[in-house]
PDB file of C-alpha atoms and ligand atoms in Angstrom:
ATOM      1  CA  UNK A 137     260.221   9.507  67.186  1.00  0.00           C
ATOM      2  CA  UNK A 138     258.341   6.996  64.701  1.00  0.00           C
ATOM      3  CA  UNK A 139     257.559   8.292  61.583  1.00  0.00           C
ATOM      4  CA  UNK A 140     253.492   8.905  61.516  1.00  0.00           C
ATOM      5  CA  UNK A 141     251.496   6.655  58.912  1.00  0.00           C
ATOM      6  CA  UNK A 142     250.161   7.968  55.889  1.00  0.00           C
ATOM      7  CA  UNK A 143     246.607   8.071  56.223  1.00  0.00           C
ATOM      8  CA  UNK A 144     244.764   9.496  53.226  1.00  0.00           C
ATOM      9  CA  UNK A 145     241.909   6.993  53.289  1.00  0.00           C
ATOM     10  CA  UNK A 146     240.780   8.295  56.426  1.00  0.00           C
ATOM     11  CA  UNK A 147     240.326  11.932  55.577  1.00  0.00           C
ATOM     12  CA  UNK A 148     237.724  13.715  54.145  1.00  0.00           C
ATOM     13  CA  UNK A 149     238.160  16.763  52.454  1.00  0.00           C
ATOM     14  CA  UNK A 150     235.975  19.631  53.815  1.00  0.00           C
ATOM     15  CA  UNK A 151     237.582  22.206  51.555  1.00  0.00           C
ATOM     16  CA  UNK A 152     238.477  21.534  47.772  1.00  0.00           C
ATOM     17  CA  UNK A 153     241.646  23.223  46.522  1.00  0.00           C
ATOM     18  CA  UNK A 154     239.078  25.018  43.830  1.00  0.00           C
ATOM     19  CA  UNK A 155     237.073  26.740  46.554  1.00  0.00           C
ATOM     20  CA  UNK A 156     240.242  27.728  48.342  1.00  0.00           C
ATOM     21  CA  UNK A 157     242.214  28.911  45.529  1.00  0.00           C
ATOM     22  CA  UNK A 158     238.672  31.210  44.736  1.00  0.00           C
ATOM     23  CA  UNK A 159     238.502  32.608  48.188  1.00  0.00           C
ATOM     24  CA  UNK A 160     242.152  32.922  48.237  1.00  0.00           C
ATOM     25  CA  UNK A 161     242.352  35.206  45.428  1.00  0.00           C
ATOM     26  CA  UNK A 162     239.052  37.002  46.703  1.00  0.00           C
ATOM     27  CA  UNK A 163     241.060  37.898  50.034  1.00  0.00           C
ATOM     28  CA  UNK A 164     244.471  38.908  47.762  1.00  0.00           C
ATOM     29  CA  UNK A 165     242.079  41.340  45.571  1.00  0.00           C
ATOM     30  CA  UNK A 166     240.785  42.882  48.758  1.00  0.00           C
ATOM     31  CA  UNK A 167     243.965  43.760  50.394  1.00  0.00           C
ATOM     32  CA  UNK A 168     245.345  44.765  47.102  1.00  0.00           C
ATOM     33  CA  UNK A 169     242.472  47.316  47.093  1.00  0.00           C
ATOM     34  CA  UNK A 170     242.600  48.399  50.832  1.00  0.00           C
ATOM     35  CA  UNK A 171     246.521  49.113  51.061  1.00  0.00           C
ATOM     36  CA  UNK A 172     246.628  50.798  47.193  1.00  0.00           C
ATOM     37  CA  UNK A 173     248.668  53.454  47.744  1.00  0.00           C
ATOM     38  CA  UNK A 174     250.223  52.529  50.960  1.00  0.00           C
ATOM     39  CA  UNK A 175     253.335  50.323  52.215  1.00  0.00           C
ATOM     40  CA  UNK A 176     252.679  46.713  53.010  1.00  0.00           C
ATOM     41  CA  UNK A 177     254.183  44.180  55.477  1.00  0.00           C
ATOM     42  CA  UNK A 178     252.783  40.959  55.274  1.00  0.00           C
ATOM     43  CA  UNK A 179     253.822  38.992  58.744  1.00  0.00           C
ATOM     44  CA  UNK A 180     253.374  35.147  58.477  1.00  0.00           C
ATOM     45  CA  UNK A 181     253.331  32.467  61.673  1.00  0.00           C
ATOM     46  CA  UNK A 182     255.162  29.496  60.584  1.00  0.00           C
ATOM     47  CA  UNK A 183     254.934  27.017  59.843  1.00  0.00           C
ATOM     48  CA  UNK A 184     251.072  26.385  59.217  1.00  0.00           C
ATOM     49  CA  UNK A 185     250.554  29.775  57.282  1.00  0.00           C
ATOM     50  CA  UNK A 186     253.072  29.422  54.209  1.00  0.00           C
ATOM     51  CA  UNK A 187     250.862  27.886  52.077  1.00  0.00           C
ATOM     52  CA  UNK A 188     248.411  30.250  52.315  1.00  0.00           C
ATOM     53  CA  UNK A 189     251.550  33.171  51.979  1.00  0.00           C
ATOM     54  CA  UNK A 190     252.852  31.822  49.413  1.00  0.00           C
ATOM     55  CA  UNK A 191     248.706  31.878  47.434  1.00  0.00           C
ATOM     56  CA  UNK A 192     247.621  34.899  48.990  1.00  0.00           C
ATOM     57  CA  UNK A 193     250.769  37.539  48.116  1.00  0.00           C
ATOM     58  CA  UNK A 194     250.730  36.416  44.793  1.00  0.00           C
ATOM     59  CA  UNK A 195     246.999  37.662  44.445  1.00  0.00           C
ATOM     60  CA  UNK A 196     248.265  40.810  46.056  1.00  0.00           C
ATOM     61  CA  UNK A 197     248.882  43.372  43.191  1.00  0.00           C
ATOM     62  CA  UNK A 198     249.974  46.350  45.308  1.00  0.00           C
ATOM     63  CA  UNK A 199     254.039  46.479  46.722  1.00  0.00           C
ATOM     64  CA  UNK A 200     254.638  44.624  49.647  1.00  0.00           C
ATOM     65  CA  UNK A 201     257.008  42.716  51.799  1.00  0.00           C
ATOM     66  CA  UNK A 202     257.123  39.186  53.837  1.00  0.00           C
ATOM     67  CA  UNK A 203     258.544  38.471  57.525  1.00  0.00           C
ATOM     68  CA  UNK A 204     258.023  35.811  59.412  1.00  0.00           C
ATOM     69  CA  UNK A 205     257.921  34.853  63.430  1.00  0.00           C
ATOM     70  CA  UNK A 206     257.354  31.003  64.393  1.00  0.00           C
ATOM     71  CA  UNK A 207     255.705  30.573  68.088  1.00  0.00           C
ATOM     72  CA  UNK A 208     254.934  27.440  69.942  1.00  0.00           C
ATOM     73  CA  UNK A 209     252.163  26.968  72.842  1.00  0.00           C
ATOM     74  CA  UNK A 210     253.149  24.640  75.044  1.00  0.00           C
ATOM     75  CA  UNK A 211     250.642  21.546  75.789  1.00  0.00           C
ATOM     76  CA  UNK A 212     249.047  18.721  73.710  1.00  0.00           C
ATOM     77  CA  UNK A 213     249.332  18.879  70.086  1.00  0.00           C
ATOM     78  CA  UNK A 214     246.043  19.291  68.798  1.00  0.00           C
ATOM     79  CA  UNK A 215     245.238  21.539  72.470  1.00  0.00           C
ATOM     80  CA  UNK A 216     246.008  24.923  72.599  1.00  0.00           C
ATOM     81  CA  UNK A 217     246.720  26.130  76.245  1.00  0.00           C
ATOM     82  CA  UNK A 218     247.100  29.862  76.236  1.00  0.00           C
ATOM     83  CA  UNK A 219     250.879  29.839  76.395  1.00  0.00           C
ATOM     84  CA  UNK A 220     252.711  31.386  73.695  1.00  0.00           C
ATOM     85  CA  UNK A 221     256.428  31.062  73.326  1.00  0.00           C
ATOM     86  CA  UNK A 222     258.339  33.203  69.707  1.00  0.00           C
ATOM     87  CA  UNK A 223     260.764  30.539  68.915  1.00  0.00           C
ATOM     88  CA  UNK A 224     261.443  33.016  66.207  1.00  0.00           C
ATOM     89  CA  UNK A 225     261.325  36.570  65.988  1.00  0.00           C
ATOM     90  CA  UNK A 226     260.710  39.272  62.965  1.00  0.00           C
ATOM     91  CA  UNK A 227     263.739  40.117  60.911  1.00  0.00           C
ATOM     92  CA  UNK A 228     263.060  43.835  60.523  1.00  0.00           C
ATOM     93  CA  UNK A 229     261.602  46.416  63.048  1.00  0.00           C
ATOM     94  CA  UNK A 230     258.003  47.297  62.232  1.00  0.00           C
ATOM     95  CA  UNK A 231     257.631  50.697  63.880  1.00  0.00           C
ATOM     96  CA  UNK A 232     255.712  52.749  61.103  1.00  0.00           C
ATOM     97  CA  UNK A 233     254.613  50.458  59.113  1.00  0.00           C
ATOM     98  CA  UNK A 234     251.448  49.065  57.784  1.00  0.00           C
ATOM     99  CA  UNK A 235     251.723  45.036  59.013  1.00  0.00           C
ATOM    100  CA  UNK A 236     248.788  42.391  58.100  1.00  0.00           C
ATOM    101  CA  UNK A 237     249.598  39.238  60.287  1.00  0.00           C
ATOM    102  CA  UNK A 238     248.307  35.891  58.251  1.00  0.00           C
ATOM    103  CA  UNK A 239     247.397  33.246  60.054  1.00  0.00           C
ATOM    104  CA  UNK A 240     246.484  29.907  58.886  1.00  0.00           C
ATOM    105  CA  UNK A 241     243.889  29.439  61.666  1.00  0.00           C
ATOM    106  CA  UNK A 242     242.322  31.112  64.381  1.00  0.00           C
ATOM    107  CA  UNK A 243     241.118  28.924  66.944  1.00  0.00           C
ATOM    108  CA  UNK A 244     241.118  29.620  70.907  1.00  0.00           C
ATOM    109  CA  UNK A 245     242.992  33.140  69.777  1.00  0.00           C
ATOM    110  CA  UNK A 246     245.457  33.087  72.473  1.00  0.00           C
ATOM    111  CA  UNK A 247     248.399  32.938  70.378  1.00  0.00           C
ATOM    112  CA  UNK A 248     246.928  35.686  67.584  1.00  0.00           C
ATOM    113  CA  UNK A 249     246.091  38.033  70.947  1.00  0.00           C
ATOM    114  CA  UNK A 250     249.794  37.443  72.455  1.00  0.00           C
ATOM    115  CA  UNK A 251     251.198  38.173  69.147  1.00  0.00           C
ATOM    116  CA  UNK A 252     248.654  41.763  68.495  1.00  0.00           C
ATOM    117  CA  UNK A 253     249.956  42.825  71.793  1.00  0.00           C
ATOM    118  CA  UNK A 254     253.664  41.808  71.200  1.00  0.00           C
ATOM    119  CA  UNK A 255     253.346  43.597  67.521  1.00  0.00           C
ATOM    120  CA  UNK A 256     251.242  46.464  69.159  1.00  0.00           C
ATOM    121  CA  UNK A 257     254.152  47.442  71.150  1.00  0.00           C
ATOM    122  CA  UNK A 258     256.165  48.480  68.492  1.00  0.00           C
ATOM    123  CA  UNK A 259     253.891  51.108  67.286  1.00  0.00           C
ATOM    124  CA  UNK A 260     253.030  49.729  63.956  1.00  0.00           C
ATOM    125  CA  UNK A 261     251.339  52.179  61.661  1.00  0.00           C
ATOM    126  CA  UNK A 262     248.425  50.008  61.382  1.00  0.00           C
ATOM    127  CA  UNK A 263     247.835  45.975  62.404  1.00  0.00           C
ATOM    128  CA  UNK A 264     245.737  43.869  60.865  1.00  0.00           C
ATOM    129  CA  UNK A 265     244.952  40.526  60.681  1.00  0.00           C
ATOM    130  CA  UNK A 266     243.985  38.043  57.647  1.00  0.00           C
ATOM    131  CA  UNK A 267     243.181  34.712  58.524  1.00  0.00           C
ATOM    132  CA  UNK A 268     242.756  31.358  56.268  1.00  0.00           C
ATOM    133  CA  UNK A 269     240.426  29.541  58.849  1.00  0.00           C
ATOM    134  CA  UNK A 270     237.901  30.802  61.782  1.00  0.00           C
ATOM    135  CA  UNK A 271     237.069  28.364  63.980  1.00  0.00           C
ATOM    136  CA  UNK A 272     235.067  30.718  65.854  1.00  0.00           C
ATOM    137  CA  UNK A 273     233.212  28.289  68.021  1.00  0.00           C
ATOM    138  CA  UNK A 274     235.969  27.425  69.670  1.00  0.00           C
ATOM    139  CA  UNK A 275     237.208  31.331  70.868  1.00  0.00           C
ATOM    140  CA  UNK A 276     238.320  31.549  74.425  1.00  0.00           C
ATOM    141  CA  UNK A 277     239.995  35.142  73.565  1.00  0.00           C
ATOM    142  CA  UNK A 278     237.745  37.612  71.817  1.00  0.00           C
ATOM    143  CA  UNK A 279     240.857  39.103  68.887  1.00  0.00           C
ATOM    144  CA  UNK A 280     239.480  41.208  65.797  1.00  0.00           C
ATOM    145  CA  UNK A 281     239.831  39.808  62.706  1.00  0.00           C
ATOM    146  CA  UNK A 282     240.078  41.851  59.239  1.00  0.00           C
ATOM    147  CA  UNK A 283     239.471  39.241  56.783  1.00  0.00           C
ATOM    148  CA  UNK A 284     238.194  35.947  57.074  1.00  0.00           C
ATOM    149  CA  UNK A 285     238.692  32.830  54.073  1.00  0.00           C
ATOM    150  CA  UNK A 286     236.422  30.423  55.752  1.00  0.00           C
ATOM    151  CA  UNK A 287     234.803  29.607  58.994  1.00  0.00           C
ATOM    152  CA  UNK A 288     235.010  26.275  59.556  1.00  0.00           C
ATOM    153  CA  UNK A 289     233.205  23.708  62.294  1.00  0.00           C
ATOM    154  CA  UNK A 290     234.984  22.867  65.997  1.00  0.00           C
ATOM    155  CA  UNK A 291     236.861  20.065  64.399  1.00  0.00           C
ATOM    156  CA  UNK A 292     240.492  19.175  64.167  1.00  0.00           C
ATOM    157  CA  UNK A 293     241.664  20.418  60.670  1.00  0.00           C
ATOM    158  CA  UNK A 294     244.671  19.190  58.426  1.00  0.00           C
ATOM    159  CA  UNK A 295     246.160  20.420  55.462  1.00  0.00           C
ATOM    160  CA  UNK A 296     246.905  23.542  52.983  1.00  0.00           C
ATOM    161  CA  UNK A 297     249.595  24.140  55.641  1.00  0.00           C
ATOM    162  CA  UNK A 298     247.936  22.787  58.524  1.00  0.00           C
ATOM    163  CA  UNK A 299     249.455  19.389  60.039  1.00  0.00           C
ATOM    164  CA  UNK A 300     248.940  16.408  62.176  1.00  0.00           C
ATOM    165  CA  UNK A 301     252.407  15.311  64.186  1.00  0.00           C
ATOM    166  CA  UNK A 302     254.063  18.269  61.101  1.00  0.00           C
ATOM    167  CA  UNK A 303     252.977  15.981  58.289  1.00  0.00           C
ATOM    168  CA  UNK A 304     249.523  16.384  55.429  1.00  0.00           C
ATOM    169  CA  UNK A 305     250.819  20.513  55.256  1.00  0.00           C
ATOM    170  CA  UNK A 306     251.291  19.518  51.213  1.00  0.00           C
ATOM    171  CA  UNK A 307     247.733  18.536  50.616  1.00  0.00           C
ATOM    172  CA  UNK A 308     245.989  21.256  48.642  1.00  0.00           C
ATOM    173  CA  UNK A 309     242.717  21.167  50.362  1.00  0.00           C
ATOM    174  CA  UNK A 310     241.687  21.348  53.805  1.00  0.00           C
ATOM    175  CA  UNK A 311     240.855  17.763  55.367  1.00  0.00           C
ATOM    176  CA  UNK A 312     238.919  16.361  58.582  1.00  0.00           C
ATOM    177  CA  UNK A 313     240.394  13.009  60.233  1.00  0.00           C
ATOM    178  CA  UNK A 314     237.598  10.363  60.077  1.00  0.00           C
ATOM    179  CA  UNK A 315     236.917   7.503  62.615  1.00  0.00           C
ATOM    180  CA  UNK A 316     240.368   5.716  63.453  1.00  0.00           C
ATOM    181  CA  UNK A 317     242.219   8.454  61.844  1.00  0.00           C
ATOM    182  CA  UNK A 318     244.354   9.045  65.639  1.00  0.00           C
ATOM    183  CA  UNK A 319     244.305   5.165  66.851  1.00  0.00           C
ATOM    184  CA  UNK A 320     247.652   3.863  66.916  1.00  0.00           C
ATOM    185  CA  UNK A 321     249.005   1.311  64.264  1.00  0.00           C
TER     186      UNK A 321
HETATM  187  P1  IMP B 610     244.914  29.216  69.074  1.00  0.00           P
HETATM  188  O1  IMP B 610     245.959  29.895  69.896  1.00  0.00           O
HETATM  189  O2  IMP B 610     244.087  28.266  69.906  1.00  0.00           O
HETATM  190  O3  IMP B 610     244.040  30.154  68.300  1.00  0.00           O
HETATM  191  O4  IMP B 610     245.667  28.211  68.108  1.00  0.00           O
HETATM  192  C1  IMP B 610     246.255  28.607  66.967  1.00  0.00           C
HETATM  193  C2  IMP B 610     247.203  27.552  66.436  1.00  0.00           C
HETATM  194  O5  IMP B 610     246.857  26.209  66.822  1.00  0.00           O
HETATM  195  C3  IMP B 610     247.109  27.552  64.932  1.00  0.00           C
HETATM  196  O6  IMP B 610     247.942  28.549  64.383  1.00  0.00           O
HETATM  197  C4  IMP B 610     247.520  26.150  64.591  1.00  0.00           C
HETATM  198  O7  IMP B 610     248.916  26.041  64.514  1.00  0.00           O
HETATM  199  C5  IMP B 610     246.999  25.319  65.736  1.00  0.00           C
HETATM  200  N1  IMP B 610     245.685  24.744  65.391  1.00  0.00           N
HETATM  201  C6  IMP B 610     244.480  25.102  65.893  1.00  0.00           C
HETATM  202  N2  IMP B 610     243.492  24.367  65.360  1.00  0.00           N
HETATM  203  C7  IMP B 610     244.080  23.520  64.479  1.00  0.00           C
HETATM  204  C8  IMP B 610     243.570  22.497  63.584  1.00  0.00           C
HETATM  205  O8  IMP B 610     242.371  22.207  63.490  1.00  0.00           O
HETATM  206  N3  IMP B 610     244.501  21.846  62.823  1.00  0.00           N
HETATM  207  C9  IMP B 610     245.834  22.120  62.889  1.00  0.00           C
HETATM  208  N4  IMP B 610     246.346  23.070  63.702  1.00  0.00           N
HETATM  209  C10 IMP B 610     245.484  23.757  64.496  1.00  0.00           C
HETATM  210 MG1   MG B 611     249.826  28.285  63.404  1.00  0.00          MG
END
């Protein structure tokens, strides 16, 4: 596969890194306050949620601990179609425990209702879900969601995680793709 160009020119930011790392630390104080007391397993999807991990449990001031599953829907790239494949599974069982699954974005919610229902199974204490981005217009599946960073417009979103063909995940704000941003080189 040919490596992607670099296209910075044609994106424009949507969110700045200042917004998200206020609403980021907004979400981490909530939780913190919500699950004082109790255990905590945060569950992230790779690879698109890391970034926001990585922010968000260091805003979290009460005990907790990371897993991670990675799932793929088959289809176009920028498409979701419904079907949800776990390329990767969680390390430790969850039966019992308290387990917040963050998401990076939330868009048709088939792949955040296939995973509720595959994490439901195991009889978690409690499942909730914290997610970076709702792009609510877009919903196919209705799936309750706990806490929300931003909703953001039915547009194709890169960065803070996010990617186009796996690259722009290290940008530290959220981006749109202008005109001639997809057209081949
Ligand atoms: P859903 O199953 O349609 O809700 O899709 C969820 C997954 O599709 C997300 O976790 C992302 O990996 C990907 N996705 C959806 N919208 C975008 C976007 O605007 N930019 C990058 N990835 C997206
Ligand atoms: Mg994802």
């Amino acid at each position: 596969m040919r490596p992607q160009k670099w296209r910075l020119d044609l994106l424009e930011p949507l969110i700045t890194e200042e917004q998200l790392q206020r609403r980021v630390a907004e979400l981490g104080a909530e939780i913190s306050r919500d699950y004082e007391g109790r255990d905590l397993l945060l569950v992230a999807v790779l690879k698109g949620s890391v970034v926001f991990l990585a922010d968000l449990m260091r805003h979290i001031t009460t005990p907790h601990s990371i897993d991670f599953m990675a799932t793929s829907s088959y289809g176009a790239a920028t498409e979701s179609s419904g079907i949800v494949r776990i390329l990767k599974d969680l390390d430790m069982p969850i039966t019992g425990r308290n387990v917040l699954i963050v998401e990076d974005i939330v868009d048709t919610g088939h792949t955040l209702a296939y995973l509720r229902r595959l994490l439901l199974e195991r009889e978690p204490a409690s499942l909730r879900v914290v997610t970076l981005l709702d792009k609510r217009e877009r919903r196919e599946v209705d799936v309750p969601l706990d806490y929300v960073g931003f909703v953001v417009p039915n547009a194709f979103v890169v960065g803070y995680g996010l990617d186009y063909a796996e690259l722009y995940r290290n940008l530290p704000y959220i981006a749109v793709p202008k005109e001639g941003f997809f057209d081949e080189e």
